[in-house]
Amino acid sequence: MTEEYGAVLVLGSATPDIDSYFKAQNGLYQLLELPERLTPYRGASLPKTERVDMRTELSEGNRSIFSRNLHASIEKVLAKHEQAILFINRRGGASFIQCRDCGYVAMCKSCDTLLTYHPDQENLVCHQCGRHYPNPLTCPNCKSRRIKYLGMGTQKLEEETAGFSSGKTASLG
């Protein structure tokens, strides 16, 4: 994908996985180390952050996963033909599914981990062991049809970014 878009791939971690570390040690990746955190007292400034209560956004009619301020900021960046990067470290379309009537949550039968909904495959996937399960139309516990898809992953983020007036999206998830 990096070749297709002429992009640079950056893998960032305080504790890289053994495969990435091995590739860096053998020259397949370039390892850049940051031995200590940049802090304001060393002349660097931390990025500006804003905490948003999405319950307020929802009560005021905003049903998007983006706050109105974030949406406006991204539109402003795209209007100047600049780039915006949205990072989410969860794959899939929904982090988990839950029955609205009995509270059942879909779990992997092998490793007791939450199952992630993947809309492109129309199934549930365990990201721990890789098992796939059919997407239930009714709750396996109480047979209710009131299944709720909760949380967010890269596929959901990609769907939501289609609402911006310009710009292209690429996903590694």
PDB file of C-alpha atoms in Angstrom, residues 3-159:
ATOM      1  CA  GLU A   3       4.230   1.919  -2.778  1.00  0.00           C
ATOM      2  CA  GLU A   4       0.792   2.462  -4.325  1.00  0.00           C
ATOM      3  CA  TYR A   5       0.319   5.805  -2.537  1.00  0.00           C
ATOM      4  CA  GLY A   6       3.984   6.852  -2.341  1.00  0.00           C
ATOM      5  CA  ALA A   7       3.678   6.893   1.433  1.00  0.00           C
ATOM      6  CA  VAL A   8       6.073   6.205   4.274  1.00  0.00           C
ATOM      7  CA  LEU A   9       5.075   3.555   6.792  1.00  0.00           C
ATOM      8  CA  VAL A  10       5.816   4.465  10.398  1.00  0.00           C
ATOM      9  CA  LEU A  11       5.474   1.805  13.085  1.00  0.00           C
ATOM     10  CA  GLY A  12       5.516   3.504  16.468  1.00  0.00           C
ATOM     11  CA  SER A  13       5.836   1.668  19.748  1.00  0.00           C
ATOM     12  CA  ALA A  14       7.619   1.908  23.066  1.00  0.00           C
ATOM     13  CA  THR A  15       7.725  -1.899  22.924  1.00  0.00           C
ATOM     14  CA  PRO A  16       7.878  -3.111  19.297  1.00  0.00           C
ATOM     15  CA  ASP A  17       6.816  -6.678  18.616  1.00  0.00           C
ATOM     16  CA  ILE A  18       9.558  -9.246  18.076  1.00  0.00           C
ATOM     17  CA  ASP A  19       8.964  -9.446  14.301  1.00  0.00           C
ATOM     18  CA  SER A  20       9.343  -5.671  13.791  1.00  0.00           C
ATOM     19  CA  TYR A  21      12.392  -5.540  16.054  1.00  0.00           C
ATOM     20  CA  PHE A  22      14.003  -8.459  14.167  1.00  0.00           C
ATOM     21  CA  LYS A  23      13.389  -6.719  10.818  1.00  0.00           C
ATOM     22  CA  ALA A  24      14.910  -3.491  12.171  1.00  0.00           C
ATOM     23  CA  GLN A  25      17.961  -5.377  13.465  1.00  0.00           C
ATOM     24  CA  ASN A  26      18.423  -6.993  10.045  1.00  0.00           C
ATOM     25  CA  GLY A  27      18.094  -3.790   8.018  1.00  0.00           C
ATOM     26  CA  LEU A  28      14.603  -4.379   6.616  1.00  0.00           C
ATOM     27  CA  TYR A  29      13.223  -1.522   8.727  1.00  0.00           C
ATOM     28  CA  GLN A  30      14.994   1.609   9.896  1.00  0.00           C
ATOM     29  CA  LEU A  31      14.906   1.804  13.681  1.00  0.00           C
ATOM     30  CA  LEU A  32      14.569   5.308  15.102  1.00  0.00           C
ATOM     31  CA  GLU A  33      14.807   5.525  18.867  1.00  0.00           C
ATOM     32  CA  LEU A  34      13.416   8.176  21.176  1.00  0.00           C
ATOM     33  CA  PRO A  35      15.269   7.489  24.432  1.00  0.00           C
ATOM     34  CA  GLU A  36      13.209   9.943  26.450  1.00  0.00           C
ATOM     35  CA  ARG A  37       9.900  11.723  26.099  1.00  0.00           C
ATOM     36  CA  LEU A  38       9.921  15.237  24.683  1.00  0.00           C
ATOM     37  CA  THR A  39       8.540  17.534  27.321  1.00  0.00           C
ATOM     38  CA  PRO A  40       7.848  21.257  27.476  1.00  0.00           C
ATOM     39  CA  TYR A  41      10.780  21.896  29.818  1.00  0.00           C
ATOM     40  CA  ARG A  42      13.171  20.751  27.048  1.00  0.00           C
ATOM     41  CA  GLY A  43      11.780  23.305  24.600  1.00  0.00           C
ATOM     42  CA  ALA A  44       9.259  21.055  22.896  1.00  0.00           C
ATOM     43  CA  SER A  45       5.554  21.665  23.154  1.00  0.00           C
ATOM     44  CA  LEU A  46       2.954  18.969  23.578  1.00  0.00           C
ATOM     45  CA  PRO A  47       0.166  18.923  20.993  1.00  0.00           C
ATOM     46  CA  LYS A  48      -3.035  20.777  21.801  1.00  0.00           C
ATOM     47  CA  THR A  49      -5.754  18.380  22.873  1.00  0.00           C
ATOM     48  CA  GLU A  50      -9.431  18.908  23.476  1.00  0.00           C
ATOM     49  CA  ARG A  51     -11.676  16.573  25.420  1.00  0.00           C
ATOM     50  CA  VAL A  52     -15.193  16.358  24.019  1.00  0.00           C
ATOM     51  CA  ASP A  53     -18.226  14.899  25.768  1.00  0.00           C
ATOM     52  CA  MET A  54     -19.909  13.071  22.902  1.00  0.00           C
ATOM     53  CA  ARG A  55     -23.095  12.745  24.969  1.00  0.00           C
ATOM     54  CA  THR A  56     -23.500  16.518  24.610  1.00  0.00           C
ATOM     55  CA  GLU A  57     -22.863  16.268  20.862  1.00  0.00           C
ATOM     56  CA  LEU A  58     -25.516  13.540  20.608  1.00  0.00           C
ATOM     57  CA  SER A  59     -28.060  15.484  22.671  1.00  0.00           C
ATOM     58  CA  GLU A  60     -27.541  18.449  20.323  1.00  0.00           C
ATOM     59  CA  GLY A  61     -28.299  16.310  17.258  1.00  0.00           C
ATOM     60  CA  ASN A  62     -24.810  15.259  16.154  1.00  0.00           C
ATOM     61  CA  ARG A  63     -24.974  11.528  15.386  1.00  0.00           C
ATOM     62  CA  SER A  64     -21.510  11.368  13.822  1.00  0.00           C
ATOM     63  CA  ILE A  65     -18.519   9.687  15.444  1.00  0.00           C
ATOM     64  CA  PHE A  66     -16.761  13.049  15.006  1.00  0.00           C
ATOM     65  CA  SER A  67     -17.430  16.056  17.201  1.00  0.00           C
ATOM     66  CA  ARG A  68     -18.470  19.168  15.292  1.00  0.00           C
ATOM     67  CA  ASN A  69     -15.134  20.835  16.148  1.00  0.00           C
ATOM     68  CA  LEU A  70     -13.118  17.872  14.853  1.00  0.00           C
ATOM     69  CA  HIS A  71     -15.211  17.700  11.675  1.00  0.00           C
ATOM     70  CA  ALA A  72     -14.709  21.439  11.044  1.00  0.00           C
ATOM     71  CA  SER A  73     -10.961  21.148  11.700  1.00  0.00           C
ATOM     72  CA  ILE A  74     -10.590  18.273   9.244  1.00  0.00           C
ATOM     73  CA  GLU A  75     -12.611  20.139   6.592  1.00  0.00           C
ATOM     74  CA  LYS A  76     -10.361  23.189   7.098  1.00  0.00           C
ATOM     75  CA  VAL A  77      -7.207  21.094   6.649  1.00  0.00           C
ATOM     76  CA  LEU A  78      -8.583  19.390   3.521  1.00  0.00           C
ATOM     77  CA  ALA A  79      -9.673  22.734   2.028  1.00  0.00           C
ATOM     78  CA  LYS A  80      -6.012  23.826   2.201  1.00  0.00           C
ATOM     79  CA  HIS A  81      -5.023  20.572   0.414  1.00  0.00           C
ATOM     80  CA  GLU A  82      -3.195  19.396   3.516  1.00  0.00           C
ATOM     81  CA  GLN A  83      -3.392  15.997   5.187  1.00  0.00           C
ATOM     82  CA  ALA A  84      -5.175  14.789   8.280  1.00  0.00           C
ATOM     83  CA  ILE A  85      -4.402  11.474   9.931  1.00  0.00           C
ATOM     84  CA  LEU A  86      -7.022   9.701  12.018  1.00  0.00           C
ATOM     85  CA  PHE A  87      -5.600   6.807  13.991  1.00  0.00           C
ATOM     86  CA  ILE A  88      -7.597   4.038  15.584  1.00  0.00           C
ATOM     87  CA  ASN A  89      -6.004   0.830  16.779  1.00  0.00           C
ATOM     88  CA  ARG A  90      -9.054  -1.420  16.364  1.00  0.00           C
ATOM     89  CA  ARG A  91      -9.932  -3.379  13.265  1.00  0.00           C
ATOM     90  CA  GLY A  92     -13.445  -4.053  12.039  1.00  0.00           C
ATOM     91  CA  GLY A  93     -16.713  -2.172  12.005  1.00  0.00           C
ATOM     92  CA  ALA A  94     -17.832  -2.633  15.617  1.00  0.00           C
ATOM     93  CA  SER A  95     -15.739  -3.627  18.636  1.00  0.00           C
ATOM     94  CA  PHE A  96     -18.486  -5.909  19.920  1.00  0.00           C
ATOM     95  CA  ILE A  97     -22.165  -6.768  19.582  1.00  0.00           C
ATOM     96  CA  GLN A  98     -24.710  -6.907  22.380  1.00  0.00           C
ATOM     97  CA  CYS A  99     -28.352  -7.946  22.763  1.00  0.00           C
ATOM     98  CA  ARG A 100     -30.451  -4.969  23.874  1.00  0.00           C
ATOM     99  CA  ASP A 101     -32.917  -7.247  25.687  1.00  0.00           C
ATOM    100  CA  CYS A 102     -30.831  -9.696  27.748  1.00  0.00           C
ATOM    101  CA  GLY A 103     -27.349  -8.119  27.608  1.00  0.00           C
ATOM    102  CA  TYR A 104     -25.694 -11.068  25.838  1.00  0.00           C
ATOM    103  CA  VAL A 105     -22.277 -10.148  24.379  1.00  0.00           C
ATOM    104  CA  ALA A 106     -20.728 -12.286  21.617  1.00  0.00           C
ATOM    105  CA  MET A 107     -17.540 -13.979  22.866  1.00  0.00           C
ATOM    106  CA  CYS A 108     -15.098 -16.411  21.244  1.00  0.00           C
ATOM    107  CA  LYS A 109     -15.761 -20.002  22.301  1.00  0.00           C
ATOM    108  CA  SER A 110     -12.040 -20.812  22.123  1.00  0.00           C
ATOM    109  CA  CYS A 111     -10.451 -17.977  24.083  1.00  0.00           C
ATOM    110  CA  ASP A 112     -13.332 -16.057  25.719  1.00  0.00           C
ATOM    111  CA  THR A 113     -12.463 -12.784  23.947  1.00  0.00           C
ATOM    112  CA  LEU A 114     -14.927 -10.214  22.580  1.00  0.00           C
ATOM    113  CA  LEU A 115     -15.790 -10.813  18.930  1.00  0.00           C
ATOM    114  CA  THR A 116     -15.409  -7.950  16.452  1.00  0.00           C
ATOM    115  CA  TYR A 117     -17.986  -7.368  13.713  1.00  0.00           C
ATOM    116  CA  HIS A 118     -16.549  -7.088  10.182  1.00  0.00           C
ATOM    117  CA  PRO A 119     -19.232  -5.691   7.833  1.00  0.00           C
ATOM    118  CA  ASP A 120     -17.234  -6.455   4.669  1.00  0.00           C
ATOM    119  CA  GLN A 121     -17.300 -10.166   5.543  1.00  0.00           C
ATOM    120  CA  GLU A 122     -20.666 -10.053   7.375  1.00  0.00           C
ATOM    121  CA  ASN A 123     -19.209 -12.067  10.230  1.00  0.00           C
ATOM    122  CA  LEU A 124     -17.666 -11.883  13.690  1.00  0.00           C
ATOM    123  CA  VAL A 125     -13.926 -12.378  14.125  1.00  0.00           C
ATOM    124  CA  CYS A 126     -11.820 -13.163  17.171  1.00  0.00           C
ATOM    125  CA  HIS A 127      -8.664 -11.082  16.845  1.00  0.00           C
ATOM    126  CA  GLN A 128      -7.014 -13.256  19.500  1.00  0.00           C
ATOM    127  CA  CYS A 129      -7.169 -16.691  17.827  1.00  0.00           C
ATOM    128  CA  GLY A 130      -8.518 -15.822  14.350  1.00  0.00           C
ATOM    129  CA  ARG A 131     -11.753 -17.839  14.535  1.00  0.00           C
ATOM    130  CA  HIS A 132     -14.702 -16.622  12.469  1.00  0.00           C
ATOM    131  CA  TYR A 133     -18.346 -16.850  13.502  1.00  0.00           C
ATOM    132  CA  PRO A 134     -21.556 -16.096  11.590  1.00  0.00           C
ATOM    133  CA  ASN A 135     -23.147 -12.756  12.384  1.00  0.00           C
ATOM    134  CA  PRO A 136     -26.255 -13.613  14.438  1.00  0.00           C
ATOM    135  CA  LEU A 137     -29.547 -12.158  13.244  1.00  0.00           C
ATOM    136  CA  THR A 138     -31.100 -13.059  16.590  1.00  0.00           C
ATOM    137  CA  CYS A 139     -29.619 -13.307  20.070  1.00  0.00           C
ATOM    138  CA  PRO A 140     -28.366 -16.859  20.731  1.00  0.00           C
ATOM    139  CA  ASN A 141     -29.450 -16.440  24.355  1.00  0.00           C
ATOM    140  CA  CYS A 142     -33.004 -14.999  24.215  1.00  0.00           C
ATOM    141  CA  LYS A 143     -33.772 -15.026  20.436  1.00  0.00           C
ATOM    142  CA  SER A 144     -34.364 -11.240  20.380  1.00  0.00           C
ATOM    143  CA  ARG A 145     -33.689  -9.432  17.089  1.00  0.00           C
ATOM    144  CA  ARG A 146     -32.495  -6.327  18.960  1.00  0.00           C
ATOM    145  CA  ILE A 147     -28.766  -6.763  18.348  1.00  0.00           C
ATOM    146  CA  LYS A 148     -26.697  -3.594  18.798  1.00  0.00           C
ATOM    147  CA  TYR A 149     -23.304  -3.041  17.150  1.00  0.00           C
ATOM    148  CA  LEU A 150     -21.152  -1.054  19.566  1.00  0.00           C
ATOM    149  CA  GLY A 151     -17.704   0.472  19.516  1.00  0.00           C
ATOM    150  CA  MET A 152     -15.739   1.348  16.440  1.00  0.00           C
ATOM    151  CA  GLY A 153     -12.957  -0.027  14.286  1.00  0.00           C
ATOM    152  CA  THR A 154     -11.044   0.957  11.174  1.00  0.00           C
ATOM    153  CA  GLN A 155     -13.865  -0.030   8.800  1.00  0.00           C
ATOM    154  CA  LYS A 156     -16.366   2.173  10.639  1.00  0.00           C
ATOM    155  CA  LEU A 157     -13.886   5.059  10.641  1.00  0.00           C
ATOM    156  CA  GLU A 158     -13.368   4.640   6.899  1.00  0.00           C
ATOM    157  CA  GLU A 159     -17.144   4.706   6.287  1.00  0.00           C
TER     158      GLU A 159
END
